[in-house]
Short mmCIF file of C-alpha atoms in Angstrom, two decimals:
data_model
loop_
_atom_site.label_atom_id
_atom_site.label_comp_id
_atom_site.label_asym_id
_atom_site.label_seq_id
_atom_site.Cartn_x
_atom_site.Cartn_y
_atom_site.Cartn_z
CA MET G 3 -26.08 -6.96 7.17
CA LYS G 4 -28.35 -5.65 9.94
CA TYR G 5 -28.90 -7.52 13.19
CA ASP G 6 -32.05 -7.50 15.33
CA LYS G 7 -30.88 -6.42 18.79
CA GLU G 8 -33.80 -8.12 20.53
CA SER G 9 -33.14 -11.44 18.76
CA VAL G 10 -29.46 -11.27 19.66
CA LEU G 11 -30.23 -10.65 23.35
CA LYS G 12 -32.82 -13.44 23.46
CA GLY G 13 -30.33 -15.81 21.91
CA ALA G 14 -27.76 -14.90 24.55
CA VAL G 15 -30.26 -15.54 27.35
CA ALA G 16 -31.25 -18.88 25.85
CA ARG G 17 -27.63 -19.96 25.66
CA SER G 18 -26.98 -18.92 29.26
CA GLU G 19 -29.98 -20.99 30.50
CA LYS G 20 -29.11 -24.04 28.42
CA LYS G 21 -29.11 -27.24 30.47
CA PRO G 22 -25.76 -28.95 31.04
CA THR G 23 -24.90 -31.63 28.53
CA THR G 24 -24.89 -35.31 29.46
CA GLY G 25 -21.83 -36.28 31.44
CA GLN G 26 -21.26 -32.88 33.06
CA SER G 27 -21.20 -33.12 36.87
CA LYS G 28 -23.45 -31.04 39.09
CA ARG G 29 -20.39 -29.59 40.81
CA ALA G 30 -18.89 -28.47 37.51
CA THR G 31 -22.17 -26.88 36.51
CA GLN G 32 -22.33 -24.90 39.77
CA ALA G 33 -18.72 -23.76 39.39
CA LYS G 34 -19.44 -22.59 35.90
CA ARG G 35 -22.43 -20.56 37.07
CA LYS G 36 -20.32 -18.85 39.72
CA SER G 37 -17.73 -17.63 37.22
CA LYS G 38 -17.48 -13.87 36.92
CA ARG G 39 -19.08 -12.30 33.92
CA ALA G 40 -18.94 -8.82 32.47
CA PRO G 41 -21.98 -6.73 33.45
CA ALA G 42 -24.72 -6.61 30.84
CA ALA G 43 -24.88 -3.54 28.62
CA PRO G 44 -27.62 -1.05 29.57
CA LYS G 45 -30.76 -1.53 27.52
CA ASN G 46 -30.56 1.95 26.07
CA ILE G 47 -27.19 1.22 24.37
CA ASP G 48 -27.38 0.08 20.77
CA THR G 49 -25.48 -3.20 20.47
CA THR G 50 -25.92 -3.52 16.72
CA LEU G 51 -22.85 -5.07 15.11
CA VAL G 52 -21.25 -2.84 12.52
CA ALA G 53 -18.69 -4.07 9.98
CA PRO G 54 -15.41 -2.10 9.85
CA VAL G 55 -16.05 -0.95 6.29
CA VAL G 56 -19.32 0.68 7.38
CA ALA G 57 -17.37 2.84 9.82
CA ARG G 58 -15.00 3.90 7.03
CA VAL G 59 -17.91 4.65 4.74
CA ALA G 60 -19.60 6.74 7.43
CA SER G 61 -16.36 8.65 7.96
CA ARG G 62 -16.08 9.25 4.22
CA LYS G 63 -19.63 10.52 3.99
CA THR G 64 -19.10 12.77 7.00
CA ARG G 65 -16.15 14.33 5.20
CA LYS G 66 -18.30 14.80 2.09
CA SER G 67 -20.87 16.81 4.06
CA ALA G 68 -18.44 18.76 6.22
CA THR G 69 -18.76 22.55 6.09
CA VAL G 70 -15.70 24.70 5.40
CA THR G 71 -15.39 27.86 7.49
CA GLN G 72 -13.27 30.92 6.89
CA ILE G 73 -10.06 29.45 8.26
CA GLY G 74 -10.75 25.93 7.02
CA VAL G 75 -12.06 24.46 10.27
CA VAL G 76 -14.33 21.56 9.42
CA GLY G 77 -16.48 19.68 11.90
CA THR G 78 -16.01 15.96 11.23
CA LYS G 79 -17.45 13.44 13.65
CA GLY G 80 -14.84 10.93 14.79
CA GLU G 81 -11.91 12.72 13.12
CA GLY G 82 -11.89 16.11 14.75
CA SER G 83 -11.59 19.38 12.88
CA ILE G 84 -8.97 20.38 10.35
CA ALA G 85 -7.63 22.90 12.86
CA GLU G 86 -7.15 20.11 15.41
CA LEU G 87 -5.33 18.01 12.82
CA ILE G 88 -2.98 20.91 12.04
CA GLU G 89 -2.31 21.50 15.74
CA ASN G 90 -1.62 17.81 16.51
CA TRP G 91 -0.01 16.54 13.29
CA LYS G 92 3.51 15.10 13.35
CA PRO G 93 5.66 13.75 10.48
CA LEU G 94 5.27 10.04 9.77
CA ARG G 95 8.04 7.47 9.68
CA GLY G 96 10.23 7.85 6.63
CA CYS G 97 10.45 11.63 7.10
CA GLU G 98 13.54 11.57 9.31
CA GLU G 99 14.87 14.87 7.92
CA VAL G 100 11.66 16.61 8.97
CA LEU G 101 11.50 14.83 12.33
CA LYS G 102 14.99 16.09 13.24
CA VAL G 103 13.88 19.74 13.08
CA TRP G 104 10.14 19.39 13.64
CA GLU G 105 10.11 21.33 16.91
CA GLU G 106 11.78 24.28 15.12
CA VAL G 107 9.65 24.32 11.97
CA MET G 108 6.34 23.30 13.58
CA PRO G 109 5.22 26.84 14.60
CA THR G 110 5.74 28.16 11.06
CA VAL G 111 3.91 25.26 9.41
CA ARG G 112 0.93 25.57 11.74
CA LYS G 113 0.76 29.36 11.49
CA ILE G 114 0.68 29.26 7.69
CA LEU G 115 -1.87 26.48 7.33
CA LEU G 116 -4.29 27.99 9.81
CA LYS G 117 -4.55 30.91 7.37
CA VAL G 118 -5.48 28.64 4.46
CA GLU G 119 -9.01 27.58 3.55
CA ILE G 120 -8.72 23.80 3.38
CA LYS G 121 -11.51 21.69 1.89
CA ASN G 122 -11.13 18.40 3.72
CA ILE G 123 -8.98 16.23 5.97
CA GLU G 124 -7.13 14.58 3.08
CA GLN G 125 -6.12 17.94 1.64
CA ALA G 126 -4.96 19.07 5.09
CA ARG G 127 -2.67 16.04 5.38
CA ASP G 128 -1.23 16.64 1.92
CA TYR G 129 -0.59 20.32 2.70
CA LEU G 130 1.04 19.43 6.02
CA GLN G 131 3.34 16.90 4.36
CA ALA G 132 4.37 19.23 1.51
CA LEU G 133 4.87 22.36 3.64
CA SER G 134 6.70 20.59 6.47
CA SER G 135 9.14 18.91 4.03
CA HIS G 136 9.89 22.19 2.26
CA THR G 137 10.16 24.22 5.47
CA ALA G 138 12.46 21.63 7.08
CA ALA G 139 14.73 21.64 4.02
CA ARG G 140 14.96 25.44 4.10
CA PHE G 141 15.63 25.51 7.85
CA THR G 142 18.30 22.81 7.60
CA GLY G 143 20.01 24.87 4.89
CA GLY G 144 20.24 27.87 7.21
CA ASN G 145 17.48 29.91 5.54
CA VAL G 146 14.86 32.14 7.13
CA ILE G 147 11.50 30.39 7.53
CA ASP G 148 9.43 32.90 9.51
CA ASP G 149 9.17 35.21 6.50
CA PHE G 150 6.34 33.62 4.48
CA GLU G 151 7.18 35.49 1.30
CA LYS G 152 10.82 34.30 1.35
CA LEU G 153 9.83 30.79 2.38
CA LEU G 154 7.35 30.35 -0.47
CA CYS G 155 8.97 32.38 -3.24
CA ASP G 156 9.95 30.58 -6.44
CA ASP G 157 13.64 30.78 -5.57
CA ALA G 158 12.96 28.87 -2.34
CA LEU G 159 10.69 26.34 -4.06
CA ALA G 160 13.28 25.77 -6.79
CA ALA G 161 15.94 25.11 -4.17
CA THR G 162 13.99 22.14 -2.79
CA LEU G 163 11.78 20.94 -5.65
CA ALA G 164 13.49 21.68 -8.98
CA LEU G 165 14.25 18.66 -11.16
CA SER G 166 17.94 19.51 -11.04
CA VAL G 167 18.02 19.10 -7.24
CA THR G 168 19.32 15.73 -6.09
CA SER G 169 16.57 14.00 -4.16
CA THR G 170 15.30 10.55 -3.29
CA ARG G 171 11.74 11.76 -3.86
CA ALA G 172 10.03 10.73 -7.08
CA LYS G 173 9.25 13.31 -9.75
CA SER G 174 5.50 12.73 -9.33
CA THR G 175 5.81 13.44 -5.59
CA ARG G 176 7.69 16.67 -6.22
CA VAL G 177 5.16 17.80 -8.83
CA ARG G 178 2.34 17.13 -6.38
CA ASP G 179 4.08 18.95 -3.50
CA LEU G 180 4.88 21.90 -5.76
CA SER G 181 1.20 22.18 -6.65
CA HIS G 182 0.22 22.09 -2.96
CA LEU G 183 2.80 24.75 -2.04
CA ARG G 184 1.63 27.05 -4.81
CA ASN G 185 -1.95 26.69 -3.58
CA ILE G 186 -0.81 27.53 -0.05
CA ARG G 187 1.16 30.53 -1.33
CA ALA G 188 -1.84 31.81 -3.28
CA ALA G 189 -3.89 31.71 -0.07
CA VAL G 190 -1.42 33.47 2.25
CA LEU G 191 0.34 35.67 -0.34
CA PRO G 192 -2.23 36.54 -3.02
CA VAL G 193 0.35 38.18 -5.30
CA SER G 194 1.03 36.83 -8.79
CA THR G 195 4.63 35.82 -9.47
CA ASP G 196 6.45 34.52 -12.51
CA VAL G 197 7.19 30.82 -12.53
CA ARG G 198 10.88 30.08 -12.69
CA LYS G 199 12.07 27.92 -15.53
CA ALA G 200 13.50 25.38 -13.07
CA LEU G 201 9.97 24.79 -11.76
CA LYS G 202 8.38 24.15 -15.14
CA TYR G 203 8.06 20.40 -15.22
CA PRO G 204 7.50 18.76 -18.59
CA ARG G 205 3.87 17.70 -19.02
CA ARG G 206 3.30 14.02 -18.38
CA GLN G 207 2.29 12.22 -21.54
CA LEU G 208 -1.03 10.41 -21.50
CA PRO G 209 -0.53 6.63 -21.48
CA GLY G 210 -1.46 4.85 -24.71
CA ARG G 211 -4.83 3.14 -24.73
CA TYR G 212 -5.37 -0.62 -24.72
CA SER G 213 -6.05 -2.53 -27.92
CA GLN G 214 -9.37 -4.35 -28.16
CA SER G 215 -7.66 -7.71 -27.65
CA GLU G 216 -6.00 -6.40 -24.47
CA VAL G 217 -9.33 -5.09 -23.14
CA THR G 218 -10.93 -8.48 -23.84
CA ALA G 219 -8.09 -10.28 -22.04
CA LEU G 220 -8.37 -8.06 -18.95
CA PHE G 221 -12.13 -8.54 -18.62
CA ALA G 222 -11.88 -12.30 -19.28
CA TYR G 223 -9.29 -12.60 -16.50
CA ALA G 224 -11.40 -10.63 -13.99
CA ARG G 225 -14.62 -12.46 -14.86
CA GLY G 226 -13.04 -15.91 -15.00
CA ASN G 227 -11.64 -15.98 -11.46
CA SER G 228 -13.65 -16.52 -8.31
CA SER G 229 -11.28 -14.74 -5.89
CA GLN G 230 -12.42 -11.60 -4.13
CA ASP G 231 -9.59 -9.59 -5.66
CA SER G 232 -10.84 -10.59 -9.12
CA SER G 233 -14.28 -9.24 -8.23
CA HIS G 234 -12.68 -5.99 -7.08
CA LEU G 235 -10.57 -5.86 -10.26
CA LEU G 236 -13.71 -6.31 -12.36
CA ALA G 237 -15.28 -3.34 -10.55
CA ALA G 238 -12.15 -1.27 -11.23
CA LEU G 239 -12.22 -2.20 -14.93
CA LEU G 240 -15.91 -1.32 -15.26
CA LEU G 241 -15.48 2.03 -13.50
CA CYS G 242 -12.33 2.99 -15.38
CA PHE G 243 -13.27 1.80 -18.89
CA GLY G 244 -16.90 2.76 -18.32
CA ALA G 245 -16.58 6.14 -16.57
CA GLY G 246 -12.92 7.18 -16.74
CA LEU G 247 -12.39 7.28 -12.97
CA THR G 248 -8.83 7.90 -11.80
CA GLY G 249 -6.95 5.59 -9.44
CA ARG G 250 -7.69 7.74 -6.42
CA GLU G 251 -11.38 7.95 -7.29
CA LEU G 252 -11.62 4.18 -7.74
CA GLY G 253 -10.42 3.52 -4.19
CA GLY G 254 -13.23 5.60 -2.69
CA ALA G 255 -16.11 4.54 -4.97
CA LEU G 256 -19.12 2.95 -3.21
CA GLY G 257 -21.83 0.75 -4.64
CA SER G 258 -24.33 3.34 -3.41
CA ASP G 259 -22.64 6.04 -5.54
CA LEU G 260 -24.46 4.70 -8.61
CA VAL G 261 -27.67 6.50 -9.59
CA SER G 262 -30.33 5.31 -12.01
CA THR G 263 -31.75 8.05 -14.25
CA PRO G 264 -34.35 7.86 -17.05
CA TRP G 265 -31.48 8.06 -19.57
CA GLY G 266 -28.69 5.95 -18.07
CA VAL G 267 -26.68 4.97 -14.97
CA VAL G 268 -24.51 7.68 -13.43
CA ILE G 269 -21.79 7.46 -10.79
CA GLN G 270 -21.36 10.30 -8.31
CA THR G 271 -17.68 10.80 -7.55
CA GLN G 272 -15.94 13.26 -5.23
CA GLY G 273 -13.12 13.52 -7.76
CA LEU G 274 -9.86 15.22 -6.92
CA TYR G 275 -9.70 18.40 -4.89
CA SER G 276 -6.75 19.49 -7.04
CA GLY G 277 -7.10 19.53 -10.79
CA GLY G 278 -10.31 21.54 -10.91
CA ASP G 279 -11.95 19.89 -13.88
CA ARG G 280 -11.99 16.52 -12.14
CA GLY G 281 -13.60 17.67 -8.93
CA ALA G 282 -16.92 16.32 -7.64
CA ARG G 283 -19.09 15.38 -10.60
CA GLU G 284 -21.60 12.89 -12.03
CA VAL G 285 -20.25 10.68 -14.82
CA PRO G 286 -22.57 8.57 -17.01
CA ILE G 287 -21.52 4.93 -17.44
CA LEU G 288 -20.95 3.75 -21.01
CA ALA G 289 -23.96 1.68 -22.15
CA LYS G 290 -22.02 -1.55 -22.67
CA TYR G 291 -20.84 -1.61 -19.03
CA GLU G 292 -23.91 -0.27 -17.19
CA ASP G 293 -25.80 -3.57 -16.59
CA GLU G 294 -22.79 -5.44 -15.21
CA LEU G 295 -21.73 -2.55 -12.98
CA SER G 296 -25.29 -2.09 -11.73
CA ALA G 297 -25.52 -5.79 -10.81
CA LEU G 298 -22.19 -5.52 -8.98
CA ALA G 299 -23.42 -2.44 -7.09
CA LYS G 300 -26.44 -4.43 -5.89
CA ILE G 301 -24.06 -6.90 -4.24
CA VAL G 302 -21.63 -4.28 -2.91
CA GLY G 303 -24.35 -2.03 -1.48
CA ASN G 304 -23.00 0.78 0.68
CA ASN G 305 -19.48 -0.67 0.73
CA LEU G 306 -16.43 0.10 -1.37
CA PHE G 307 -16.33 -1.37 -4.88
CA LEU G 308 -12.65 -2.23 -4.42
CA GLY G 309 -12.95 -3.32 -0.79
CA LEU G 310 -10.34 -2.74 1.91
CA SER G 311 -6.73 -3.87 2.18
CA GLN G 312 -5.51 -6.08 5.04
CA GLU G 313 -4.47 -2.89 6.85
CA GLY G 314 -8.03 -1.54 6.62
CA ASN G 315 -7.25 1.11 4.01
CA SER G 316 -8.84 1.73 0.62
CA GLN G 317 -7.66 -0.85 -1.89
CA SER G 318 -5.23 0.29 -4.61
CA PRO G 319 -6.30 -0.75 -8.13
CA HIS G 320 -2.79 -1.80 -9.19
CA LYS G 321 -2.61 -4.37 -6.36
CA LEU G 322 -5.68 -6.31 -7.45
CA GLN G 323 -4.01 -8.22 -10.29
CA ARG G 324 -1.55 -11.08 -9.82
CA LYS G 325 1.84 -10.55 -11.40
CA SER G 326 1.66 -13.98 -12.98
CA SER G 327 -1.79 -13.44 -14.47
CA GLY G 328 -0.46 -13.57 -18.04
CA VAL G 329 -2.66 -10.67 -19.17
CA PRO G 330 -1.79 -6.99 -19.75
CA VAL G 331 -1.12 -5.02 -16.58
CA PHE G 332 -4.10 -2.87 -15.60
CA VAL G 333 -3.14 0.82 -15.58
CA THR G 334 -5.90 3.30 -14.80
CA GLY G 335 -4.44 5.97 -17.09
CA ARG G 336 -4.52 3.64 -20.10
CA ALA G 337 -8.10 2.56 -19.41
CA ARG G 338 -9.09 6.20 -19.03
CA SER G 339 -7.60 6.86 -22.48
CA ASN G 340 -9.89 4.18 -23.92
CA TRP G 341 -12.86 5.83 -22.23
CA MET G 342 -12.01 9.26 -23.63
CA ARG G 343 -11.60 7.79 -27.11
CA GLU G 344 -15.11 6.32 -26.92
CA LEU G 345 -16.58 9.68 -25.93
CA LEU G 346 -14.93 11.28 -28.95
CA GLU G 347 -16.27 8.50 -31.17
CA ASN G 348 -19.73 9.21 -29.73
CA GLU G 349 -19.25 12.86 -30.82
CA VAL G 350 -19.77 14.19 -27.30
CA SER G 351 -19.78 17.99 -27.17
CA PHE G 352 -17.05 20.06 -25.51
CA ILE G 353 -19.26 21.21 -22.62
CA SER G 354 -20.25 17.59 -21.92
CA LEU G 355 -16.60 16.50 -22.05
CA ARG G 356 -15.81 19.21 -19.54
CA LYS G 357 -18.68 18.17 -17.27
CA ALA G 358 -17.49 14.54 -17.36
CA GLY G 359 -13.96 15.61 -16.37
CA VAL G 360 -12.16 15.01 -19.68
CA VAL G 361 -11.01 18.54 -20.56
CA SER G 362 -8.35 20.06 -18.32
CA ALA G 363 -6.96 23.21 -20.05
CA HIS G 364 -8.64 25.87 -17.91
CA ASP G 365 -6.75 28.73 -19.50
CA SER G 366 -7.66 27.85 -23.11
CA LEU G 367 -9.72 30.22 -25.23
CA ILE G 368 -12.55 27.73 -25.65
CA HIS G 369 -12.81 27.44 -21.86
CA GLN G 370 -13.20 31.18 -21.56
CA ILE G 371 -15.75 31.41 -24.36
CA SER G 372 -17.82 28.50 -23.03
CA ASN G 373 -17.78 29.73 -19.44
CA GLY G 374 -21.26 29.33 -17.92
CA LEU G 375 -22.52 26.88 -20.55
CA THR G 376 -23.69 23.52 -19.26
CA PRO G 377 -25.73 20.74 -20.89
CA ASP G 378 -29.06 19.62 -19.45
CA ASP G 379 -29.05 16.26 -17.69
CA LYS G 380 -30.87 14.38 -20.44
CA SER G 381 -28.63 15.43 -23.34
CA TYR G 382 -25.47 15.06 -21.22
CA ILE G 383 -26.22 11.53 -19.97
CA THR G 384 -27.53 10.33 -23.33
CA ALA G 385 -24.48 11.64 -25.21
CA VAL G 386 -21.83 10.28 -22.84
CA ARG G 387 -23.61 6.96 -22.34
CA GLY G 388 -23.69 6.23 -26.08
CA GLY G 389 -25.14 2.86 -27.01
CA MET G 390 -27.40 1.71 -29.82
CA SER G 391 -30.55 1.18 -27.73
CA ASN G 392 -32.52 3.29 -25.27
CA PHE G 393 -31.93 2.87 -21.55
CA ASP G 394 -34.30 0.60 -19.58
CA GLN G 395 -34.55 2.10 -16.10
CA SER G 396 -36.74 -0.76 -14.80
CA LYS G 397 -33.66 -3.01 -14.73
CA HIS G 398 -31.96 -0.78 -12.16
CA GLU G 399 -34.60 -0.25 -9.47
CA HIS G 400 -32.13 -1.38 -6.77
CA LEU G 401 -30.01 1.76 -7.33
CA LYS G 402 -30.61 5.25 -6.02
CA GLN G 403 -33.10 6.99 -8.26
CA TYR G 404 -32.58 10.23 -10.13
CA LYS G 405 -33.86 13.55 -8.82
CA VAL G 406 -33.79 16.78 -10.78
CA GLY G 407 -30.72 18.79 -9.88
CA MET G 408 -28.79 15.84 -8.46
#
């Protein structure tokens, strides 16, 4: 909501000149007038009130437009550059093993990461966490850490991240850190190496999709409750069942990310910086969810669909549902499976599936053969959207409007 600065200032003056109420003595009134007040803000300072979420959204959009330089230094207003983050970063609480030896491993961690081209602040934090944990473990074990090749070789990675190694860290965390360390190694040591068997994690199986009765129960629960969390859960359901967004993407989705095109509603998502096929992309919303999501976006505006947690962070989808709700637990992976099934039922082509972020096997033959092929916007949006009737763009004039080459 925007505030008129002039109206606010006039209101303040009017209140300050308000006559004393009946029963207030003249002496009390004079004493009140003599009380010290903070000096008025200069007229050239904008006193517009800004909600906390707007600041977070601005920060997010600054990161989206940040420019990557050769060594990964990104200018980001309010957050500093990636180089500054690397120079000033320290392990968080819960990383006691790293904190104990941080002064010793810090020079190596910083020296390596300043050689890596890093895309954004979030990736920098992930790289710092993964590399510092691994380097600290190697240093504590009496190993050399100033030799990058020895530090990042598969033998060293296996010693800290293999499934057989006893650790309190979850398998998913180790898989993620291993991916980050391999990306770092590829940047500082561009030499191909064989992957050790100990580092070949079994592929995670895709969660089974929801039955139609379960989908109906989830939507009925979200639509039938008036709480704010229920509204956020409804947005998560629409985005996940309707566009296949992942949990991480859901937390950063804004109402203003929706775009109205002549053929359907599309959401612009920054995706995941790791995973390749699910990077920044435009995903058409399934026809049966587009009207409800569009109406919700009109209310949300330039704020987050899922809102913010009490700590001021992006809301996690799995925390939006009460444990005693009596309906199936919402899992983004399962909802995404339903979405992919619908695309297959709509007979969406391979190149459109790839553009939407469904296909992930980069090294497959069909990926190599189809390299460079991309569908035009009309056929892509129409195919993924599905639906039995044509899209009525006049119902979505409150959304951003399509431009060629969006």
